[in-house]
mmCIF file with all atom_site columns, C-alpha atoms in Angstrom:
data_model
loop_
_atom_site.group_PDB
_atom_site.id
_atom_site.type_symbol
_atom_site.label_atom_id
_atom_site.label_alt_id
_atom_site.label_comp_id
_atom_site.label_asym_id
_atom_site.label_entity_id
_atom_site.label_seq_id
_atom_site.pdbx_PDB_ins_code
_atom_site.Cartn_x
_atom_site.Cartn_y
_atom_site.Cartn_z
_atom_site.occupancy
_atom_site.B_iso_or_equiv
_atom_site.pdbx_formal_charge
_atom_site.auth_seq_id
_atom_site.auth_comp_id
_atom_site.auth_asym_id
_atom_site.auth_atom_id
_atom_site.pdbx_PDB_model_num
ATOM 1   C CA . MET A 1 1   ? 60.062  115.805 85.275 1.00 0.00 ? 6   MET A CA 1
ATOM 2   C CA . ILE A 1 2   ? 62.201  118.909 84.802 1.00 0.00 ? 7   ILE A CA 1
ATOM 3   C CA . ALA A 1 3   ? 63.739  118.438 88.228 1.00 0.00 ? 8   ALA A CA 1
ATOM 4   C CA . LEU A 1 4   ? 64.695  114.879 87.297 1.00 0.00 ? 9   LEU A CA 1
ATOM 5   C CA . ALA A 1 5   ? 66.373  116.097 84.094 1.00 0.00 ? 10  ALA A CA 1
ATOM 6   C CA . ILE A 1 6   ? 68.324  118.741 86.012 1.00 0.00 ? 11  ILE A CA 1
ATOM 7   C CA . ALA A 1 7   ? 69.393  116.167 88.604 1.00 0.00 ? 12  ALA A CA 1
ATOM 8   C CA . GLY A 1 8   ? 70.499  113.799 85.814 1.00 0.00 ? 13  GLY A CA 1
ATOM 9   C CA . ILE A 1 9   ? 72.596  116.485 84.147 1.00 0.00 ? 14  ILE A CA 1
ATOM 10  C CA . ALA A 1 10  ? 74.161  117.411 87.486 1.00 0.00 ? 15  ALA A CA 1
ATOM 11  C CA . LEU A 1 11  ? 75.032  113.769 88.220 1.00 0.00 ? 16  LEU A CA 1
ATOM 12  C CA . VAL A 1 12  ? 76.702  113.339 84.831 1.00 0.00 ? 17  VAL A CA 1
ATOM 13  C CA . ALA A 1 13  ? 78.759  116.486 85.433 1.00 0.00 ? 18  ALA A CA 1
ATOM 14  C CA . LEU A 1 14  ? 79.781  115.300 88.899 1.00 0.00 ? 19  LEU A CA 1
ATOM 15  C CA . LEU A 1 15  ? 80.802  111.856 87.614 1.00 0.00 ? 20  LEU A CA 1
ATOM 16  C CA . SER A 1 16  ? 82.890  113.474 84.882 1.00 0.00 ? 21  SER A CA 1
ATOM 17  C CA . LEU A 1 17  ? 84.575  115.723 87.414 1.00 0.00 ? 22  LEU A CA 1
ATOM 18  C CA . SER A 1 18  ? 85.249  112.779 89.715 1.00 0.00 ? 23  SER A CA 1
ATOM 19  C CA . ASN A 1 19  ? 86.920  110.778 86.920 1.00 0.00 ? 24  ASN A CA 1
ATOM 20  C CA . ARG A 1 20  ? 89.105  113.744 86.002 1.00 0.00 ? 25  ARG A CA 1
ATOM 21  C CA . SER A 1 21  ? 90.081  114.179 89.643 1.00 0.00 ? 26  SER A CA 1
ATOM 22  C CA . ILE A 1 22  ? 91.207  110.547 89.829 1.00 0.00 ? 27  ILE A CA 1
ATOM 23  C CA . GLY A 1 23  ? 93.376  111.029 86.722 1.00 0.00 ? 28  GLY A CA 1
ATOM 24  C CA . VAL A 1 24  ? 94.984  114.181 88.101 1.00 0.00 ? 29  VAL A CA 1
ATOM 25  C CA . ASN A 1 25  ? 95.663  112.452 91.417 1.00 0.00 ? 30  ASN A CA 1
ATOM 26  C CA . GLY A 1 26  ? 97.462  109.596 89.631 1.00 0.00 ? 31  GLY A CA 1
ATOM 27  C CA . ARG A 1 27  ? 99.649  112.044 87.702 1.00 0.00 ? 32  ARG A CA 1
ATOM 28  C CA . LEU A 1 28  ? 100.510 113.961 90.870 1.00 0.00 ? 33  LEU A CA 1
ATOM 29  C CA . GLN A 1 29  ? 101.547 110.724 92.572 1.00 0.00 ? 34  GLN A CA 1
ATOM 30  C CA . LYS A 1 30  ? 103.921 109.969 89.658 1.00 0.00 ? 35  LYS A CA 1
ATOM 31  C CA . ILE A 1 31  ? 105.415 113.463 89.817 1.00 0.00 ? 36  ILE A CA 1
ATOM 32  C CA . THR A 1 32  ? 105.902 113.219 93.583 1.00 0.00 ? 37  THR A CA 1
ATOM 33  C CA . GLN A 1 33  ? 107.548 109.791 93.336 1.00 0.00 ? 38  GLN A CA 1
ATOM 34  C CA . ALA A 1 34  ? 109.785 110.936 90.474 1.00 0.00 ? 39  ALA A CA 1
ATOM 35  C CA . THR A 1 35  ? 110.832 114.014 92.466 1.00 0.00 ? 40  THR A CA 1
ATOM 36  C CA . LEU A 1 36  ? 111.791 111.890 95.462 1.00 0.00 ? 41  LEU A CA 1
ATOM 37  C CA . LEU A 1 37  ? 113.764 109.494 93.236 1.00 0.00 ? 42  LEU A CA 1
ATOM 38  C CA . ALA A 1 38  ? 115.540 112.437 91.559 1.00 0.00 ? 43  ALA A CA 1
ATOM 39  C CA . GLN A 1 39  ? 116.449 113.900 94.947 1.00 0.00 ? 44  GLN A CA 1
ATOM 40  C CA . GLY A 1 40  ? 117.892 110.526 95.950 1.00 0.00 ? 45  GLY A CA 1
ATOM 41  C CA . LYS A 1 41  ? 120.006 110.329 92.766 1.00 0.00 ? 46  LYS A CA 1
ATOM 42  C CA . MET A 1 42  ? 121.162 113.910 93.259 1.00 0.00 ? 47  MET A CA 1
ATOM 43  C CA . GLY A 1 43  ? 122.152 113.075 96.839 1.00 0.00 ? 48  GLY A CA 1
ATOM 44  C CA . GLU A 1 44  ? 124.143 110.046 95.651 1.00 0.00 ? 49  GLU A CA 1
ATOM 45  C CA . THR A 1 45  ? 125.898 112.211 93.054 1.00 0.00 ? 50  THR A CA 1
ATOM 46  C CA . GLU A 1 46  ? 126.739 114.960 95.546 1.00 0.00 ? 51  GLU A CA 1
ATOM 47  C CA . SER A 1 47  ? 127.967 112.385 98.049 1.00 0.00 ? 52  SER A CA 1
ATOM 48  C CA . ALA A 1 48  ? 130.235 110.775 95.440 1.00 0.00 ? 53  ALA A CA 1
ATOM 49  C CA . ALA A 1 49  ? 131.599 114.236 94.557 1.00 0.00 ? 54  ALA A CA 1
ATOM 50  C CA . ASP A 1 50  ? 132.344 114.923 98.240 1.00 0.00 ? 55  ASP A CA 1
ATOM 51  C CA . ARG A 1 51  ? 134.198 111.595 98.529 1.00 0.00 ? 56  ARG A CA 1
ATOM 52  C CA . GLY A 1 52  ? 136.127 112.294 95.325 1.00 0.00 ? 57  GLY A CA 1
ATOM 53  C CA . THR A 1 53  ? 134.805 109.155 93.593 1.00 0.00 ? 58  THR A CA 1
ATOM 54  C CA . LEU A 1 54  ? 132.544 110.860 91.035 1.00 0.00 ? 59  LEU A CA 1
ATOM 55  C CA . GLN A 1 55  ? 133.528 110.195 87.402 1.00 0.00 ? 60  GLN A CA 1
ATOM 56  C CA . TYR A 1 56  ? 131.715 113.240 85.906 1.00 0.00 ? 61  TYR A CA 1
ATOM 57  C CA . GLU A 1 57  ? 130.435 111.123 83.012 1.00 0.00 ? 62  GLU A CA 1
ATOM 58  C CA . ASN A 1 58  ? 126.887 111.192 81.697 1.00 0.00 ? 63  ASN A CA 1
ATOM 59  C CA . GLU A 1 59  ? 124.941 108.155 82.890 1.00 0.00 ? 64  GLU A CA 1
ATOM 60  C CA . VAL A 1 60  ? 121.563 106.538 82.239 1.00 0.00 ? 65  VAL A CA 1
ATOM 61  C CA . GLY A 1 61  ? 119.788 103.734 84.022 1.00 0.00 ? 66  GLY A CA 1
ATOM 62  C CA . GLU A 1 62  ? 116.602 102.321 85.445 1.00 0.00 ? 67  GLU A CA 1
ATOM 63  C CA . PHE A 1 63  ? 115.466 102.106 89.029 1.00 0.00 ? 68  PHE A CA 1
ATOM 64  C CA . THR A 1 64  ? 115.010 98.729  90.676 1.00 0.00 ? 69  THR A CA 1
ATOM 65  C CA . PRO A 1 65  ? 111.564 97.402  91.662 1.00 0.00 ? 70  PRO A CA 1
ATOM 66  C CA . PRO A 1 66  ? 109.178 98.662  92.893 1.00 0.00 ? 71  PRO A CA 1
ATOM 67  C CA . TYR A 1 67  ? 110.233 101.771 90.918 1.00 0.00 ? 72  TYR A CA 1
ATOM 68  C CA . ASP A 1 68  ? 111.142 99.967  87.690 1.00 0.00 ? 73  ASP A CA 1
ATOM 69  C CA . GLU A 1 69  ? 108.718 102.084 85.644 1.00 0.00 ? 74  GLU A CA 1
ATOM 70  C CA . PHE A 1 70  ? 111.068 105.060 86.179 1.00 0.00 ? 75  PHE A CA 1
ATOM 71  C CA . ARG A 1 71  ? 114.332 105.755 84.300 1.00 0.00 ? 76  ARG A CA 1
ATOM 72  C CA . TRP A 1 72  ? 117.071 108.222 85.209 1.00 0.00 ? 77  TRP A CA 1
ATOM 73  C CA . GLN A 1 73  ? 119.673 110.309 83.387 1.00 0.00 ? 78  GLN A CA 1
ATOM 74  C CA . ILE A 1 74  ? 122.576 112.206 84.915 1.00 0.00 ? 79  ILE A CA 1
ATOM 75  C CA . SER A 1 75  ? 124.493 114.759 82.867 1.00 0.00 ? 80  SER A CA 1
ATOM 76  C CA . PHE A 1 76  ? 127.269 117.217 83.644 1.00 0.00 ? 81  PHE A CA 1
ATOM 77  C CA . GLU A 1 77  ? 128.036 120.606 82.109 1.00 0.00 ? 82  GLU A CA 1
ATOM 78  C CA . ASP A 1 78  ? 130.959 122.953 82.497 1.00 0.00 ? 83  ASP A CA 1
ATOM 79  C CA . THR A 1 79  ? 130.348 126.435 83.871 1.00 0.00 ? 84  THR A CA 1
ATOM 80  C CA . PRO A 1 80  ? 132.337 129.655 83.423 1.00 0.00 ? 85  PRO A CA 1
ATOM 81  C CA . LEU A 1 81  ? 134.020 128.882 86.747 1.00 0.00 ? 86  LEU A CA 1
ATOM 82  C CA . PRO A 1 82  ? 136.606 126.115 86.266 1.00 0.00 ? 87  PRO A CA 1
ATOM 83  C CA . SER A 1 83  ? 136.021 124.495 89.656 1.00 0.00 ? 88  SER A CA 1
ATOM 84  C CA . VAL A 1 84  ? 132.216 124.368 89.338 1.00 0.00 ? 89  VAL A CA 1
ATOM 85  C CA . ARG A 1 85  ? 130.204 121.847 87.297 1.00 0.00 ? 90  ARG A CA 1
ATOM 86  C CA . MET A 1 86  ? 126.455 121.787 86.800 1.00 0.00 ? 91  MET A CA 1
ATOM 87  C CA . VAL A 1 87  ? 124.790 118.410 87.300 1.00 0.00 ? 92  VAL A CA 1
ATOM 88  C CA . THR A 1 88  ? 121.328 117.614 85.940 1.00 0.00 ? 93  THR A CA 1
ATOM 89  C CA . VAL A 1 89  ? 119.317 114.637 87.159 1.00 0.00 ? 94  VAL A CA 1
ATOM 90  C CA . LYS A 1 90  ? 116.262 113.644 85.131 1.00 0.00 ? 95  LYS A CA 1
ATOM 91  C CA . VAL A 1 91  ? 113.754 110.997 86.152 1.00 0.00 ? 96  VAL A CA 1
ATOM 92  C CA . LEU A 1 92  ? 111.497 109.886 83.310 1.00 0.00 ? 97  LEU A CA 1
ATOM 93  C CA . TRP A 1 93  ? 108.505 107.575 83.121 1.00 0.00 ? 98  TRP A CA 1
ATOM 94  C CA . GLY A 1 94  ? 105.936 106.409 80.629 1.00 0.00 ? 99  GLY A CA 1
ATOM 95  C CA . ASP A 1 95  ? 106.135 106.902 76.888 1.00 0.00 ? 100 ASP A CA 1
ATOM 96  C CA . GLU A 1 96  ? 109.147 108.934 75.745 1.00 0.00 ? 101 GLU A CA 1
ATOM 97  C CA . LYS A 1 97  ? 106.963 110.811 73.238 1.00 0.00 ? 102 LYS A CA 1
ATOM 98  C CA . LYS A 1 98  ? 104.860 112.255 76.062 1.00 0.00 ? 103 LYS A CA 1
ATOM 99  C CA . ASN A 1 99  ? 107.994 113.689 77.721 1.00 0.00 ? 104 ASN A CA 1
ATOM 100 C CA . GLN A 1 100 ? 106.970 112.859 81.275 1.00 0.00 ? 105 GLN A CA 1
ATOM 101 C CA . LEU A 1 101 ? 109.900 113.798 83.477 1.00 0.00 ? 106 LEU A CA 1
ATOM 102 C CA . VAL A 1 102 ? 111.175 115.607 86.526 1.00 0.00 ? 107 VAL A CA 1
ATOM 103 C CA . GLU A 1 103 ? 114.467 117.497 86.249 1.00 0.00 ? 108 GLU A CA 1
ATOM 104 C CA . LEU A 1 104 ? 116.710 118.746 89.069 1.00 0.00 ? 109 LEU A CA 1
ATOM 105 C CA . ASN A 1 105 ? 119.801 120.927 88.610 1.00 0.00 ? 110 ASN A CA 1
ATOM 106 C CA . SER A 1 106 ? 122.594 121.576 91.073 1.00 0.00 ? 111 SER A CA 1
ATOM 107 C CA . PHE A 1 107 ? 126.177 122.786 91.112 1.00 0.00 ? 112 PHE A CA 1
ATOM 108 C CA . LEU A 1 108 ? 129.157 120.790 92.328 1.00 0.00 ? 113 LEU A CA 1
ATOM 109 C CA . PHE A 1 109 ? 132.249 122.538 93.674 1.00 0.00 ? 114 PHE A CA 1
#
């Protein structure tokens, strides 16, 4: 009887751990996808700067399906060097109050 109780407690603990693992895996998938989307936006921004077509204006938008649950923000800041600007790309998802985002920073010459 005691062995059965111990086995029951162990099974409950393992099921709890398994459910938590599934939740963590889902969050990691979102972070990975957001990072890849942010890298893509940063690449587009750097490419536009190289071509001389970048407007250096803050922008916001949403990704197209199948990534429509993600939003993006691009902002620019001056630096002490006049020919260098800092660009920040943020990819956000979920509820804004939870502050779920990935942020990349780079410098444009």
